[in-house]
Amino acid sequence: MRIFLLFIIFLLLTPRLVDAPTFSSTKRIEPNKKIEKEHVQKSLPLFPLLERKTKPMTFLLIGNDGQLKGKARSDTIIVARYNPEHRSIHLVSFMRDIYVEIPTYRHRSHKLNTAYFLGGETLLKKTLKHNFDLDIDYTISVDFNGFAKLVDLIAPNGIKVNVSEKIVNDRRMNVAPGQQYLKGQDLLSYVRFRHDAESDFGRVQRQQEVLLLLKKELEKQMSSWEGIRKLPFVIQHSFQHVQTDVPLSEMLIMANDLSHVQTVKTLRIPVNRSFKNERVPRAGAVLKIDMLKNKQALQTFFNSDVSHE
């Protein structure tokens, strides 16, 4: 079961990433065209006798701190929709400070990640449905210790990023500012940093940056027999921190289908020019968003399979 779940997550990272126009401030990172071409040409069904999926499937991907028993906090909230007909995956990053109505919450509204704190995956799914009309098929939850260990397994020498002095000081990192190879815990600190002018918006960009870099590192690892030989070890040690309700039967079919995926598209909610920074009682600093505009952006994004240049 864990083998196929890891394979699914790896395939979320390895196809070509297409930038959505919402991230106008994000620098375009061109994909490795040679690897992409070989990946597409050599993609073959892993289990040719299994029936292919025809309808889109939607997953809720949660990164939590894993620090409080029964009350973990979600730092990362991503909705992933896989469309087998168009061989595409759409990833939507939801800012955790979005001010939303939370079903059954006695004060009615709070930050989006409060739904996970109060009622786990179940209440978070209900909150996404209530506010954004999103139906979630399955959930995958990963704690941050698992992320750090996975990074060390995939990239034992670290991932090269540009670390600002603010990040170094705020996260108390034992590295110098500038271009550095960061290993698991330090890379986790890098992606979680939010105490600058960009706040959570900068954090979302760093998360996407690191996913791209891990994608490239994973491609390099899987291009050698040594990397392939190490895969069972990666599986065994990384999934102690993963929980999911994806059935084994679905994993088998998806592993078969996902070998055909060619592109991944991304979006951030709230979209540009659709929110205001405000302070409200009990919740503190929040993002008050134009719900109609963001729901329309979601609908357009999920219904579009035309690559944005």
PDB file of C-alpha atoms in Angstrom:
ATOM      1  CA  MET A   1       0.000   0.000   0.000  1.00  0.00           C
ATOM      2  CA  ARG A   2       2.739   2.453   0.929  1.00  0.00           C
ATOM      3  CA  ILE A   3       4.666   1.633  -2.250  1.00  0.00           C
ATOM      4  CA  PHE A   4       1.838   2.828  -4.461  1.00  0.00           C
ATOM      5  CA  LEU A   5       1.133   5.892  -2.334  1.00  0.00           C
ATOM      6  CA  LEU A   6       4.766   6.959  -2.604  1.00  0.00           C
ATOM      7  CA  PHE A   7       4.675   6.332  -6.334  1.00  0.00           C
ATOM      8  CA  ILE A   8       1.604   8.567  -6.629  1.00  0.00           C
ATOM      9  CA  ILE A   9       3.289  11.369  -4.676  1.00  0.00           C
ATOM     10  CA  PHE A  10       6.448  11.038  -6.772  1.00  0.00           C
ATOM     11  CA  LEU A  11       4.379  11.334  -9.932  1.00  0.00           C
ATOM     12  CA  LEU A  12       2.842  14.517  -8.569  1.00  0.00           C
ATOM     13  CA  LEU A  13       6.363  15.948  -8.526  1.00  0.00           C
ATOM     14  CA  THR A  14       7.836  14.601 -11.754  1.00  0.00           C
ATOM     15  CA  PRO A  15       5.592  15.824 -14.631  1.00  0.00           C
ATOM     16  CA  ARG A  16       6.107  19.212 -16.299  1.00  0.00           C
ATOM     17  CA  LEU A  17       5.013  22.070 -14.044  1.00  0.00           C
ATOM     18  CA  VAL A  18       2.972  24.793 -15.761  1.00  0.00           C
ATOM     19  CA  ASP A  19       2.728  28.173 -13.999  1.00  0.00           C
ATOM     20  CA  ALA A  20      -0.750  29.660 -13.612  1.00  0.00           C
ATOM     21  CA  PRO A  21      -1.040  33.423 -14.205  1.00  0.00           C
ATOM     22  CA  THR A  22      -1.959  34.012 -10.556  1.00  0.00           C
ATOM     23  CA  PHE A  23       1.712  33.652  -9.607  1.00  0.00           C
ATOM     24  CA  SER A  24       2.833  36.690 -11.571  1.00  0.00           C
ATOM     25  CA  SER A  25       5.602  37.401  -9.077  1.00  0.00           C
ATOM     26  CA  THR A  26       7.039  33.888  -9.263  1.00  0.00           C
ATOM     27  CA  LYS A  27      10.032  33.421 -11.554  1.00  0.00           C
ATOM     28  CA  ARG A  28       9.428  30.894 -14.299  1.00  0.00           C
ATOM     29  CA  ILE A  29      11.631  27.836 -13.923  1.00  0.00           C
ATOM     30  CA  GLU A  30      11.946  26.076 -17.239  1.00  0.00           C
ATOM     31  CA  PRO A  31      11.546  22.296 -17.128  1.00  0.00           C
ATOM     32  CA  ASN A  32      14.310  19.968 -18.204  1.00  0.00           C
ATOM     33  CA  LYS A  33      13.059  19.408 -21.752  1.00  0.00           C
ATOM     34  CA  LYS A  34      15.273  16.384 -22.380  1.00  0.00           C
ATOM     35  CA  ILE A  35      14.047  14.579 -19.289  1.00  0.00           C
ATOM     36  CA  GLU A  36      10.473  15.590 -20.014  1.00  0.00           C
ATOM     37  CA  LYS A  37      10.636  14.207 -23.548  1.00  0.00           C
ATOM     38  CA  GLU A  38      12.108  10.940 -22.395  1.00  0.00           C
ATOM     39  CA  HIS A  39       9.579  10.733 -19.553  1.00  0.00           C
ATOM     40  CA  VAL A  40       6.623  11.149 -21.915  1.00  0.00           C
ATOM     41  CA  GLN A  41       7.969   8.813 -24.586  1.00  0.00           C
ATOM     42  CA  LYS A  42       8.853   6.045 -22.148  1.00  0.00           C
ATOM     43  CA  SER A  43       5.704   6.320 -19.974  1.00  0.00           C
ATOM     44  CA  LEU A  44       4.052   2.926 -20.150  1.00  0.00           C
ATOM     45  CA  PRO A  45       1.244   1.466 -18.044  1.00  0.00           C
ATOM     46  CA  LEU A  46       2.613  -0.291 -14.981  1.00  0.00           C
ATOM     47  CA  PHE A  47      -0.366  -2.639 -14.822  1.00  0.00           C
ATOM     48  CA  PRO A  48      -1.846  -2.884 -18.344  1.00  0.00           C
ATOM     49  CA  LEU A  49      -4.673  -5.239 -17.291  1.00  0.00           C
ATOM     50  CA  LEU A  50      -6.181  -2.702 -14.850  1.00  0.00           C
ATOM     51  CA  GLU A  51      -9.041  -0.523 -16.000  1.00  0.00           C
ATOM     52  CA  ARG A  52      -8.038   3.113 -16.538  1.00  0.00           C
ATOM     53  CA  LYS A  53      -9.795   5.901 -14.657  1.00  0.00           C
ATOM     54  CA  THR A  54     -12.051   8.150 -16.732  1.00  0.00           C
ATOM     55  CA  LYS A  55     -13.457  10.590 -14.154  1.00  0.00           C
ATOM     56  CA  PRO A  56     -11.442  13.257 -12.307  1.00  0.00           C
ATOM     57  CA  MET A  57     -10.421  12.481  -8.729  1.00  0.00           C
ATOM     58  CA  THR A  58      -9.794  15.116  -6.055  1.00  0.00           C
ATOM     59  CA  PHE A  59      -7.340  14.770  -3.166  1.00  0.00           C
ATOM     60  CA  LEU A  60      -6.759  16.900  -0.096  1.00  0.00           C
ATOM     61  CA  LEU A  61      -3.023  17.066   0.718  1.00  0.00           C
ATOM     62  CA  ILE A  62      -2.220  18.309   4.230  1.00  0.00           C
ATOM     63  CA  GLY A  63       1.135  19.190   5.754  1.00  0.00           C
ATOM     64  CA  ASN A  64       0.781  19.339   9.541  1.00  0.00           C
ATOM     65  CA  ASP A  65       3.148  20.123  12.399  1.00  0.00           C
ATOM     66  CA  GLY A  66       2.454  16.808  14.172  1.00  0.00           C
ATOM     67  CA  GLN A  67       3.203  18.445  17.507  1.00  0.00           C
ATOM     68  CA  LEU A  68      -0.096  18.255  19.383  1.00  0.00           C
ATOM     69  CA  LYS A  69      -1.825  14.930  19.967  1.00  0.00           C
ATOM     70  CA  GLY A  70      -5.180  15.094  18.247  1.00  0.00           C
ATOM     71  CA  LYS A  71      -4.721  18.839  17.659  1.00  0.00           C
ATOM     72  CA  ALA A  72      -2.135  19.125  14.913  1.00  0.00           C
ATOM     73  CA  ARG A  73      -2.044  22.345  12.909  1.00  0.00           C
ATOM     74  CA  SER A  74      -2.057  22.411   9.114  1.00  0.00           C
ATOM     75  CA  ASP A  75       0.658  24.608   7.614  1.00  0.00           C
ATOM     76  CA  THR A  76       0.063  23.395   4.072  1.00  0.00           C
ATOM     77  CA  ILE A  77      -3.352  22.847   2.460  1.00  0.00           C
ATOM     78  CA  ILE A  78      -3.352  21.718  -1.165  1.00  0.00           C
ATOM     79  CA  VAL A  79      -6.229  20.357  -3.239  1.00  0.00           C
ATOM     80  CA  ALA A  80      -5.024  18.149  -6.102  1.00  0.00           C
ATOM     81  CA  ARG A  81      -7.322  17.094  -8.929  1.00  0.00           C
ATOM     82  CA  TYR A  82      -6.242  14.364 -11.320  1.00  0.00           C
ATOM     83  CA  ASN A  83      -7.931  14.395 -14.748  1.00  0.00           C
ATOM     84  CA  PRO A  84      -7.185  11.124 -16.588  1.00  0.00           C
ATOM     85  CA  GLU A  85      -8.931  12.251 -19.779  1.00  0.00           C
ATOM     86  CA  HIS A  86      -6.568  15.194 -20.225  1.00  0.00           C
ATOM     87  CA  ARG A  87      -3.598  13.494 -18.510  1.00  0.00           C
ATOM     88  CA  SER A  88      -3.181  16.428 -16.168  1.00  0.00           C
ATOM     89  CA  ILE A  89      -2.984  17.285 -12.478  1.00  0.00           C
ATOM     90  CA  HIS A  90      -4.186  20.579 -11.024  1.00  0.00           C
ATOM     91  CA  LEU A  91      -2.720  21.716  -7.686  1.00  0.00           C
ATOM     92  CA  VAL A  92      -4.382  24.494  -5.679  1.00  0.00           C
ATOM     93  CA  SER A  93      -2.570  25.939  -2.657  1.00  0.00           C
ATOM     94  CA  PHE A  94      -4.962  27.440  -0.094  1.00  0.00           C
ATOM     95  CA  MET A  95      -3.535  30.116   2.201  1.00  0.00           C
ATOM     96  CA  ARG A  96      -4.049  28.959   5.763  1.00  0.00           C
ATOM     97  CA  ASP A  97      -5.172  32.425   7.011  1.00  0.00           C
ATOM     98  CA  ILE A  98      -8.197  32.675   4.714  1.00  0.00           C
ATOM     99  CA  TYR A  99     -11.189  33.770   6.809  1.00  0.00           C
ATOM    100  CA  VAL A 100     -13.949  31.217   6.227  1.00  0.00           C
ATOM    101  CA  GLU A 101     -17.142  29.903   7.736  1.00  0.00           C
ATOM    102  CA  ILE A 102     -16.474  26.649   9.606  1.00  0.00           C
ATOM    103  CA  PRO A 103     -19.451  24.275   9.896  1.00  0.00           C
ATOM    104  CA  THR A 104     -20.416  23.468  13.516  1.00  0.00           C
ATOM    105  CA  TYR A 105     -17.976  26.105  14.893  1.00  0.00           C
ATOM    106  CA  ARG A 106     -19.805  28.076  17.588  1.00  0.00           C
ATOM    107  CA  HIS A 107     -18.254  31.414  16.573  1.00  0.00           C
ATOM    108  CA  ARG A 108     -19.074  30.681  12.912  1.00  0.00           C
ATOM    109  CA  SER A 109     -15.887  31.966  11.222  1.00  0.00           C
ATOM    110  CA  HIS A 110     -12.128  31.611  11.699  1.00  0.00           C
ATOM    111  CA  LYS A 111      -8.958  30.885   9.723  1.00  0.00           C
ATOM    112  CA  LEU A 112      -9.065  27.948   7.313  1.00  0.00           C
ATOM    113  CA  ASN A 113      -6.431  25.944   9.179  1.00  0.00           C
ATOM    114  CA  THR A 114      -8.499  26.246  12.387  1.00  0.00           C
ATOM    115  CA  ALA A 115     -10.936  23.789  10.830  1.00  0.00           C
ATOM    116  CA  TYR A 116      -8.190  21.144  10.817  1.00  0.00           C
ATOM    117  CA  PHE A 117      -7.187  22.018  14.379  1.00  0.00           C
ATOM    118  CA  LEU A 118     -10.767  21.656  15.608  1.00  0.00           C
ATOM    119  CA  GLY A 119     -11.927  18.649  13.637  1.00  0.00           C
ATOM    120  CA  GLY A 120      -9.077  17.166  11.623  1.00  0.00           C
ATOM    121  CA  GLU A 121      -9.436  16.103   8.005  1.00  0.00           C
ATOM    122  CA  THR A 122     -13.201  15.616   8.281  1.00  0.00           C
ATOM    123  CA  LEU A 123     -13.969  19.186   9.321  1.00  0.00           C
ATOM    124  CA  LEU A 124     -11.418  20.630   6.893  1.00  0.00           C
ATOM    125  CA  LYS A 125     -13.115  18.779   4.020  1.00  0.00           C
ATOM    126  CA  LYS A 126     -16.540  20.051   5.150  1.00  0.00           C
ATOM    127  CA  THR A 127     -15.154  23.599   5.365  1.00  0.00           C
ATOM    128  CA  LEU A 128     -13.728  23.453   1.828  1.00  0.00           C
ATOM    129  CA  LYS A 129     -17.056  22.126   0.571  1.00  0.00           C
ATOM    130  CA  HIS A 130     -19.059  24.777   2.444  1.00  0.00           C
ATOM    131  CA  ASN A 131     -16.966  27.729   1.267  1.00  0.00           C
ATOM    132  CA  PHE A 132     -15.585  26.657  -2.121  1.00  0.00           C
ATOM    133  CA  ASP A 133     -17.990  23.896  -3.189  1.00  0.00           C
ATOM    134  CA  LEU A 134     -15.135  21.382  -3.407  1.00  0.00           C
ATOM    135  CA  ASP A 135     -15.847  17.672  -3.137  1.00  0.00           C
ATOM    136  CA  ILE A 136     -12.841  15.743  -1.822  1.00  0.00           C
ATOM    137  CA  ASP A 137     -12.491  12.055  -2.671  1.00  0.00           C
ATOM    138  CA  TYR A 138      -9.447  11.188  -0.522  1.00  0.00           C
ATOM    139  CA  THR A 139      -6.970  12.780   1.864  1.00  0.00           C
ATOM    140  CA  ILE A 140      -3.218  12.406   2.337  1.00  0.00           C
ATOM    141  CA  SER A 141      -1.670  13.897   5.475  1.00  0.00           C
ATOM    142  CA  VAL A 142       2.080  14.260   6.042  1.00  0.00           C
ATOM    143  CA  ASP A 143       3.779  15.666   9.126  1.00  0.00           C
ATOM    144  CA  PHE A 144       6.862  17.852   8.857  1.00  0.00           C
ATOM    145  CA  ASN A 145       9.222  15.303  10.367  1.00  0.00           C
ATOM    146  CA  GLY A 146       8.268  13.052   7.483  1.00  0.00           C
ATOM    147  CA  PHE A 147       9.021  15.810   4.978  1.00  0.00           C
ATOM    148  CA  ALA A 148      12.473  16.440   6.472  1.00  0.00           C
ATOM    149  CA  LYS A 149      13.344  12.733   6.441  1.00  0.00           C
ATOM    150  CA  LEU A 150      12.119  12.340   2.872  1.00  0.00           C
ATOM    151  CA  VAL A 151      14.342  15.234   1.772  1.00  0.00           C
ATOM    152  CA  ASP A 152      17.376  13.611   3.415  1.00  0.00           C
ATOM    153  CA  LEU A 153      16.592  10.312   1.706  1.00  0.00           C
ATOM    154  CA  ILE A 154      16.080  11.839  -1.750  1.00  0.00           C
ATOM    155  CA  ALA A 155      18.853  14.441  -1.511  1.00  0.00           C
ATOM    156  CA  PRO A 156      21.414  13.381   1.134  1.00  0.00           C
ATOM    157  CA  ASN A 157      23.723  16.238   0.081  1.00  0.00           C
ATOM    158  CA  GLY A 158      20.953  18.807   0.379  1.00  0.00           C
ATOM    159  CA  ILE A 159      18.997  21.051  -1.989  1.00  0.00           C
ATOM    160  CA  LYS A 160      20.566  24.305  -3.231  1.00  0.00           C
ATOM    161  CA  VAL A 161      18.507  27.426  -2.462  1.00  0.00           C
ATOM    162  CA  ASN A 162      19.134  31.113  -1.847  1.00  0.00           C
ATOM    163  CA  VAL A 163      18.667  31.731   1.884  1.00  0.00           C
ATOM    164  CA  SER A 164      18.055  35.306   2.992  1.00  0.00           C
ATOM    165  CA  GLU A 165      19.499  36.745   6.172  1.00  0.00           C
ATOM    166  CA  LYS A 166      15.972  37.183   7.545  1.00  0.00           C
ATOM    167  CA  ILE A 167      15.277  33.476   7.173  1.00  0.00           C
ATOM    168  CA  VAL A 168      18.584  32.513   8.792  1.00  0.00           C
ATOM    169  CA  ASN A 169      17.975  34.756  11.796  1.00  0.00           C
ATOM    170  CA  ASP A 170      14.284  34.031  12.224  1.00  0.00           C
ATOM    171  CA  ARG A 171      14.618  30.248  11.995  1.00  0.00           C
ATOM    172  CA  ARG A 172      17.963  30.235  13.874  1.00  0.00           C
ATOM    173  CA  MET A 173      19.645  28.298  11.102  1.00  0.00           C
ATOM    174  CA  ASN A 174      23.317  27.407  11.403  1.00  0.00           C
ATOM    175  CA  VAL A 175      24.149  28.511   7.851  1.00  0.00           C
ATOM    176  CA  ALA A 176      25.358  31.727   6.206  1.00  0.00           C
ATOM    177  CA  PRO A 177      22.987  33.786   4.029  1.00  0.00           C
ATOM    178  CA  GLY A 178      23.239  33.193   0.286  1.00  0.00           C
ATOM    179  CA  GLN A 179      23.336  30.092  -1.912  1.00  0.00           C
ATOM    180  CA  GLN A 180      23.419  27.039   0.356  1.00  0.00           C
ATOM    181  CA  TYR A 181      22.741  23.325   0.188  1.00  0.00           C
ATOM    182  CA  LEU A 182      20.069  22.720   2.819  1.00  0.00           C
ATOM    183  CA  LYS A 183      19.268  19.307   4.272  1.00  0.00           C
ATOM    184  CA  GLY A 184      15.956  18.117   5.701  1.00  0.00           C
ATOM    185  CA  GLN A 185      15.379  20.211   8.837  1.00  0.00           C
ATOM    186  CA  ASP A 186      16.986  23.352   7.405  1.00  0.00           C
ATOM    187  CA  LEU A 187      15.003  23.016   4.174  1.00  0.00           C
ATOM    188  CA  LEU A 188      11.857  22.598   6.267  1.00  0.00           C
ATOM    189  CA  SER A 189      12.720  25.852   8.059  1.00  0.00           C
ATOM    190  CA  TYR A 190      13.249  27.511   4.676  1.00  0.00           C
ATOM    191  CA  VAL A 191       9.804  26.567   3.337  1.00  0.00           C
ATOM    192  CA  ARG A 192       7.990  27.363   6.599  1.00  0.00           C
ATOM    193  CA  PHE A 193       9.412  30.868   7.057  1.00  0.00           C
ATOM    194  CA  ARG A 194       6.765  33.612   6.916  1.00  0.00           C
ATOM    195  CA  HIS A 195       8.017  36.575   8.978  1.00  0.00           C
ATOM    196  CA  ASP A 196       8.738  39.087   6.206  1.00  0.00           C
ATOM    197  CA  ALA A 197       6.764  41.425   3.952  1.00  0.00           C
ATOM    198  CA  GLU A 198       5.590  38.522   1.751  1.00  0.00           C
ATOM    199  CA  SER A 199       4.351  36.481   4.739  1.00  0.00           C
ATOM    200  CA  ASP A 200       2.411  33.359   3.641  1.00  0.00           C
ATOM    201  CA  PHE A 201       2.591  34.395  -0.010  1.00  0.00           C
ATOM    202  CA  GLY A 202       6.356  34.031   0.053  1.00  0.00           C
ATOM    203  CA  ARG A 203       6.036  30.721   1.849  1.00  0.00           C
ATOM    204  CA  VAL A 204       3.755  29.325  -0.871  1.00  0.00           C
ATOM    205  CA  GLN A 205       6.310  30.366  -3.510  1.00  0.00           C
ATOM    206  CA  ARG A 206       9.138  28.690  -1.587  1.00  0.00           C
ATOM    207  CA  GLN A 207       7.065  25.522  -1.260  1.00  0.00           C
ATOM    208  CA  GLN A 208       6.646  25.397  -5.029  1.00  0.00           C
ATOM    209  CA  GLU A 209      10.311  26.201  -5.573  1.00  0.00           C
ATOM    210  CA  VAL A 210      11.375  23.312  -3.337  1.00  0.00           C
ATOM    211  CA  LEU A 211       8.934  20.909  -5.031  1.00  0.00           C
ATOM    212  CA  LEU A 212      10.555  21.724  -8.373  1.00  0.00           C
ATOM    213  CA  LEU A 213      14.046  21.222  -6.967  1.00  0.00           C
ATOM    214  CA  LEU A 214      13.048  17.920  -5.347  1.00  0.00           C
ATOM    215  CA  LYS A 215      11.506  16.920  -8.671  1.00  0.00           C
ATOM    216  CA  LYS A 216      14.825  17.466 -10.442  1.00  0.00           C
ATOM    217  CA  GLU A 217      16.759  15.641  -7.735  1.00  0.00           C
ATOM    218  CA  LEU A 218      14.355  12.725  -7.851  1.00  0.00           C
ATOM    219  CA  GLU A 219      14.632  12.528 -11.638  1.00  0.00           C
ATOM    220  CA  LYS A 220      18.415  12.399 -11.283  1.00  0.00           C
ATOM    221  CA  GLN A 221      18.204   9.705  -8.614  1.00  0.00           C
ATOM    222  CA  MET A 222      15.781   7.561 -10.626  1.00  0.00           C
ATOM    223  CA  SER A 223      18.002   7.789 -13.717  1.00  0.00           C
ATOM    224  CA  SER A 224      20.604   5.571 -12.015  1.00  0.00           C
ATOM    225  CA  TRP A 225      20.484   1.996 -10.765  1.00  0.00           C
ATOM    226  CA  GLU A 226      21.731   3.205  -7.393  1.00  0.00           C
ATOM    227  CA  GLY A 227      18.737   5.504  -7.070  1.00  0.00           C
ATOM    228  CA  ILE A 228      16.316   2.761  -8.071  1.00  0.00           C
ATOM    229  CA  ARG A 229      17.958   0.359  -5.626  1.00  0.00           C
ATOM    230  CA  LYS A 230      17.459   2.896  -2.829  1.00  0.00           C
ATOM    231  CA  LEU A 231      13.724   3.280  -3.495  1.00  0.00           C
ATOM    232  CA  PRO A 232      12.503   0.541  -1.090  1.00  0.00           C
ATOM    233  CA  PHE A 233      14.589   2.124   1.682  1.00  0.00           C
ATOM    234  CA  VAL A 234      13.003   5.532   0.950  1.00  0.00           C
ATOM    235  CA  ILE A 235       9.546   3.979   1.076  1.00  0.00           C
ATOM    236  CA  GLN A 236      10.148   2.163   4.344  1.00  0.00           C
ATOM    237  CA  HIS A 237      11.431   5.202   6.238  1.00  0.00           C
ATOM    238  CA  SER A 238       9.350   8.042   4.803  1.00  0.00           C
ATOM    239  CA  PHE A 239       5.835   6.706   5.306  1.00  0.00           C
ATOM    240  CA  GLN A 240       5.935   6.447   9.069  1.00  0.00           C
ATOM    241  CA  HIS A 241       4.633  10.028   8.945  1.00  0.00           C
ATOM    242  CA  VAL A 242       1.903   9.630   6.308  1.00  0.00           C
ATOM    243  CA  GLN A 243      -1.794   8.900   6.802  1.00  0.00           C
ATOM    244  CA  THR A 244      -4.284   8.348   3.991  1.00  0.00           C
ATOM    245  CA  ASP A 245      -7.710   6.897   3.273  1.00  0.00           C
ATOM    246  CA  VAL A 246      -6.871   5.963  -0.348  1.00  0.00           C
ATOM    247  CA  PRO A 247      -7.841   2.275  -0.774  1.00  0.00           C
ATOM    248  CA  LEU A 248      -5.261  -0.138  -2.162  1.00  0.00           C
ATOM    249  CA  SER A 249      -7.489  -0.872  -5.170  1.00  0.00           C
ATOM    250  CA  GLU A 250      -7.543   2.817  -6.084  1.00  0.00           C
ATOM    251  CA  MET A 251      -3.775   3.081  -5.634  1.00  0.00           C
ATOM    252  CA  LEU A 252      -3.213   0.259  -8.116  1.00  0.00           C
ATOM    253  CA  ILE A 253      -5.446   1.855 -10.733  1.00  0.00           C
ATOM    254  CA  MET A 254      -3.989   5.306 -10.164  1.00  0.00           C
ATOM    255  CA  ALA A 255      -0.427   4.051 -10.350  1.00  0.00           C
ATOM    256  CA  ASN A 256      -1.358   2.632 -13.727  1.00  0.00           C
ATOM    257  CA  ASP A 257      -3.078   5.829 -14.893  1.00  0.00           C
ATOM    258  CA  LEU A 258      -0.588   8.339 -13.538  1.00  0.00           C
ATOM    259  CA  SER A 259       2.173   6.970 -15.716  1.00  0.00           C
ATOM    260  CA  HIS A 260       0.396   8.852 -18.529  1.00  0.00           C
ATOM    261  CA  VAL A 261       0.400  12.269 -16.834  1.00  0.00           C
ATOM    262  CA  GLN A 262       2.202  14.951 -18.842  1.00  0.00           C
ATOM    263  CA  THR A 263       1.509  18.264 -17.081  1.00  0.00           C
ATOM    264  CA  VAL A 264       0.833  19.771 -13.673  1.00  0.00           C
ATOM    265  CA  LYS A 265      -0.803  23.192 -13.294  1.00  0.00           C
ATOM    266  CA  THR A 266      -0.797  25.343 -10.170  1.00  0.00           C
ATOM    267  CA  LEU A 267      -2.990  28.002  -8.631  1.00  0.00           C
ATOM    268  CA  ARG A 268      -3.052  29.940  -5.364  1.00  0.00           C
ATOM    269  CA  ILE A 269      -6.198  30.832  -3.442  1.00  0.00           C
ATOM    270  CA  PRO A 270      -6.824  33.681  -2.931  1.00  0.00           C
ATOM    271  CA  VAL A 271      -6.013  34.846  -6.435  1.00  0.00           C
ATOM    272  CA  ASN A 272      -4.477  38.278  -6.986  1.00  0.00           C
ATOM    273  CA  ARG A 273      -6.619  41.340  -6.239  1.00  0.00           C
ATOM    274  CA  SER A 274      -9.279  39.299  -4.449  1.00  0.00           C
ATOM    275  CA  PHE A 275      -8.458  39.761  -0.766  1.00  0.00           C
ATOM    276  CA  LYS A 276      -7.778  42.217   2.033  1.00  0.00           C
ATOM    277  CA  ASN A 277      -5.578  41.885   5.115  1.00  0.00           C
ATOM    278  CA  GLU A 278      -7.701  42.504   8.212  1.00  0.00           C
ATOM    279  CA  ARG A 279      -7.803  41.789  11.922  1.00  0.00           C
ATOM    280  CA  VAL A 280     -10.884  40.227  13.476  1.00  0.00           C
ATOM    281  CA  PRO A 281     -11.802  39.185  17.026  1.00  0.00           C
ATOM    282  CA  ARG A 282     -10.577  35.729  18.125  1.00  0.00           C
ATOM    283  CA  ALA A 283      -8.820  35.003  14.804  1.00  0.00           C
ATOM    284  CA  GLY A 284      -6.388  37.931  14.664  1.00  0.00           C
ATOM    285  CA  ALA A 285      -4.764  38.716  11.296  1.00  0.00           C
ATOM    286  CA  VAL A 286      -6.725  37.089   8.471  1.00  0.00           C
ATOM    287  CA  LEU A 287      -7.237  37.226   4.711  1.00  0.00           C
ATOM    288  CA  LYS A 288     -10.782  38.346   3.925  1.00  0.00           C
ATOM    289  CA  ILE A 289     -11.385  37.208   0.384  1.00  0.00           C
ATOM    290  CA  ASP A 290     -13.863  37.846  -2.400  1.00  0.00           C
ATOM    291  CA  MET A 291     -15.460  34.409  -2.207  1.00  0.00           C
ATOM    292  CA  LEU A 292     -17.314  34.662  -5.517  1.00  0.00           C
ATOM    293  CA  LYS A 293     -14.206  35.710  -7.439  1.00  0.00           C
ATOM    294  CA  ASN A 294     -12.143  32.882  -5.955  1.00  0.00           C
ATOM    295  CA  LYS A 295     -14.818  30.261  -6.536  1.00  0.00           C
ATOM    296  CA  GLN A 296     -15.007  31.353 -10.160  1.00  0.00           C
ATOM    297  CA  ALA A 297     -11.202  31.173 -10.433  1.00  0.00           C
ATOM    298  CA  LEU A 298     -11.276  27.629  -9.048  1.00  0.00           C
ATOM    299  CA  GLN A 299     -13.973  26.541 -11.477  1.00  0.00           C
ATOM    300  CA  THR A 300     -12.134  28.034 -14.443  1.00  0.00           C
ATOM    301  CA  PHE A 301      -8.850  26.486 -13.338  1.00  0.00           C
ATOM    302  CA  PHE A 302     -10.226  22.977 -12.855  1.00  0.00           C
ATOM    303  CA  ASN A 303     -12.153  23.097 -16.132  1.00  0.00           C
ATOM    304  CA  SER A 304      -9.211  24.337 -18.177  1.00  0.00           C
ATOM    305  CA  ASP A 305      -6.564  22.050 -19.606  1.00  0.00           C
ATOM    306  CA  VAL A 306      -4.953  24.654 -21.849  1.00  0.00           C
ATOM    307  CA  SER A 307      -1.368  25.281 -20.777  1.00  0.00           C
ATOM    308  CA  HIS A 308      -0.611  28.843 -19.653  1.00  0.00           C
ATOM    309  CA  GLU A 309       2.510  30.271 -21.239  1.00  0.00           C
TER     310      GLU A 309
END
